[in-house]
Amino acid sequence: MAALDGKTALVTGAGRGIGRATALALAQAGARVIAVARTQADLDELAREGAGRIEPLAADVRDEAFLARIEAMEDLDILVNNAGGNRPKLMVDVDDETLDWMIDLNIRSVYRVARAAARAMGAGGVIVNMSSQMGHVGSPKRTVYCMTKHAVEGLTKAMAVELAPRGIRVVSVAPTFVVTPMTQDMFEDPEFKRFVYDMVPLGELPAPEDIAQSILFLVSPGARFVTGDSLRVDGGWTAR
């Protein structure tokens, strides 16, 4: 029997990168996975790889209809609240449109999706909020991103305390830089690439599958007493 047999998982931002790897890992562990992204083609490809366990759902996590659909679910066991984004800029160059976009996507939508899931879940449910090592430290050109991920860490702690009496666990995952479609352009800058690798004591970066395996542990029975905490999958960056 697979660890997640009989469980239903919802993964946002599942079209590419960490979300895609997570959807596949959960499906391989036996879960029925509802994979959410805005691009249908990405979802169709993911579903083909999911061996019949992945249901594609093209939606924007900020849409009211999507939130209502979560609240109406009667069998939701796992939420991987993964959708988010970044626009790196020096603080003095951050315009209000960028500020509002990142707060809306990285904080407001994360909160609203988590709230909808909490309304739908019963005892045994698990919510994983996607954070970042930047939710624990600071870094140049990431004032807004760090602010939003620190907010995710605070939300995770408060949700964990509030939902514990209902038997729902809430955790966060805080990766270092992962080479994904969202970050690959950054690594074309030799200076930035050198800075990142110099900050990671392990001397390499994780693949999306490494983050997915960490999430798989957190939603598994083996983590039944882990709540309100952040798993830093950062190769030692924040240990410095």
Coordinates of C-alpha atoms in Angstrom, one line a residue, residues 75-205:
D75 CA -12.6 14.9 0.1
L76 CA -9.6 17.3 0.3
D77 CA -6.8 15.9 2.4
I78 CA -3.7 17.8 1.2
L79 CA -3.1 21.3 -0.2
V80 CA 0.3 22.2 -1.6
N81 CA -0.1 26.0 -1.8
N82 CA 2.7 26.5 -4.3
A83 CA 1.7 29.3 -6.8
G84 CA 3.8 32.4 -6.5
G85 CA 6.2 34.6 -8.3
N86 CA 9.1 37.1 -8.1
R87 CA 10.3 40.2 -9.9
P88 CA 13.8 41.0 -8.5
K89 CA 14.5 44.7 -8.3
L90 CA 16.5 47.1 -6.2
M91 CA 14.2 48.5 -3.5
V92 CA 14.6 52.1 -4.9
D93 CA 13.4 50.8 -8.3
V94 CA 10.3 48.8 -7.2
D95 CA 7.2 50.4 -8.7
D96 CA 3.8 50.1 -7.1
E97 CA 2.5 47.8 -9.8
T98 CA 5.3 45.3 -9.0
L99 CA 4.7 45.7 -5.3
D100 CA 0.9 45.1 -5.7
W101 CA 1.4 42.2 -8.0
M102 CA 3.7 40.3 -5.6
I103 CA 1.6 41.0 -2.5
D104 CA -1.5 39.9 -4.4
L105 CA 0.0 36.6 -5.7
N106 CA 2.5 35.7 -2.8
I107 CA 0.4 36.8 0.2
R108 CA -3.2 37.5 -0.6
S109 CA -3.8 34.5 -2.9
V110 CA -1.8 32.2 -0.6
Y111 CA -4.0 33.3 2.3
R112 CA -7.3 32.9 0.4
V113 CA -6.4 29.5 -1.0
A114 CA -5.3 28.2 2.4
R115 CA -8.5 29.6 4.0
A116 CA -10.6 27.8 1.4
A117 CA -8.8 24.6 2.0
A118 CA -9.1 24.9 5.8
R119 CA -12.9 25.3 5.4
A120 CA -13.0 22.1 3.3
M121 CA -10.7 19.9 5.3
G122 CA -11.4 17.6 8.2
A123 CA -9.1 15.9 10.7
G124 CA -6.0 14.5 9.1
G125 CA -5.7 17.3 6.6
V126 CA -2.3 18.9 5.8
I127 CA -1.6 22.3 4.3
V128 CA 1.9 23.0 2.9
N129 CA 2.6 26.6 2.1
M130 CA 5.4 27.3 -0.3
S131 CA 7.9 29.6 1.3
S132 CA 11.5 30.2 0.6
Q133 CA 14.8 30.5 2.3
M134 CA 14.1 34.2 1.8
G135 CA 11.3 33.8 4.4
H136 CA 14.1 33.5 6.9
V137 CA 16.9 35.9 5.7
G138 CA 17.3 38.9 3.5
S139 CA 19.0 39.4 0.1
P140 CA 19.6 42.2 -2.4
K141 CA 16.9 42.9 -5.0
R142 CA 14.4 40.9 -3.0
T143 CA 12.9 43.3 -0.5
V144 CA 9.3 42.5 -1.7
Y145 CA 9.9 38.8 -2.2
C146 CA 11.5 38.5 1.3
M147 CA 8.6 40.4 2.8
T148 CA 6.0 38.1 1.2
K149 CA 7.8 34.9 2.2
H150 CA 8.3 36.2 5.8
A151 CA 4.5 36.7 5.7
V152 CA 4.0 33.1 4.6
E153 CA 6.1 31.9 7.5
G154 CA 4.0 33.9 9.9
L155 CA 0.8 32.7 8.4
T156 CA 1.9 29.1 8.6
K157 CA 2.6 29.4 12.3
A158 CA -0.7 31.0 13.1
M159 CA -2.7 28.6 11.0
A160 CA -1.0 25.7 12.7
V161 CA -1.9 26.8 16.1
E162 CA -5.5 27.7 15.2
L163 CA -6.2 24.5 13.2
A164 CA -4.5 22.0 15.4
P165 CA -7.6 21.4 17.5
R166 CA -9.3 20.3 14.3
G167 CA -6.6 17.8 13.5
I168 CA -5.2 19.8 10.6
R169 CA -1.4 20.3 10.2
V170 CA 0.1 23.3 8.6
V171 CA 3.8 23.5 7.5
S172 CA 5.9 25.4 5.1
V173 CA 8.8 24.4 2.8
A174 CA 11.6 26.9 2.3
P175 CA 13.8 26.0 -0.7
T176 CA 17.0 27.7 -1.8
F177 CA 17.3 28.7 -5.5
V178 CA 16.1 25.9 -7.8
V179 CA 16.7 26.0 -11.5
T180 CA 13.2 26.2 -12.9
P181 CA 11.5 28.1 -15.7
M182 CA 11.0 30.9 -13.3
T183 CA 14.6 31.2 -12.3
Q184 CA 16.7 30.0 -15.3
D185 CA 17.1 33.4 -16.8
M186 CA 18.7 34.7 -13.5
F187 CA 21.5 32.1 -13.8
E188 CA 22.6 33.4 -17.2
D189 CA 24.2 36.2 -15.2
P190 CA 27.7 34.8 -14.2
E191 CA 28.0 37.1 -11.2
F192 CA 24.6 36.1 -9.8
K193 CA 25.3 32.4 -10.4
R194 CA 28.6 32.7 -8.6
F195 CA 26.9 34.5 -5.6
V196 CA 24.3 31.8 -5.3
Y197 CA 26.7 28.9 -5.4
D198 CA 29.1 30.6 -3.0
M199 CA 26.2 30.9 -0.4
V200 CA 25.3 27.2 -0.5
P201 CA 27.7 25.1 1.7
L202 CA 26.7 21.9 -0.2
G203 CA 28.0 23.5 -3.4
E204 CA 25.1 22.6 -5.6
L205 CA 21.4 23.5 -6.1

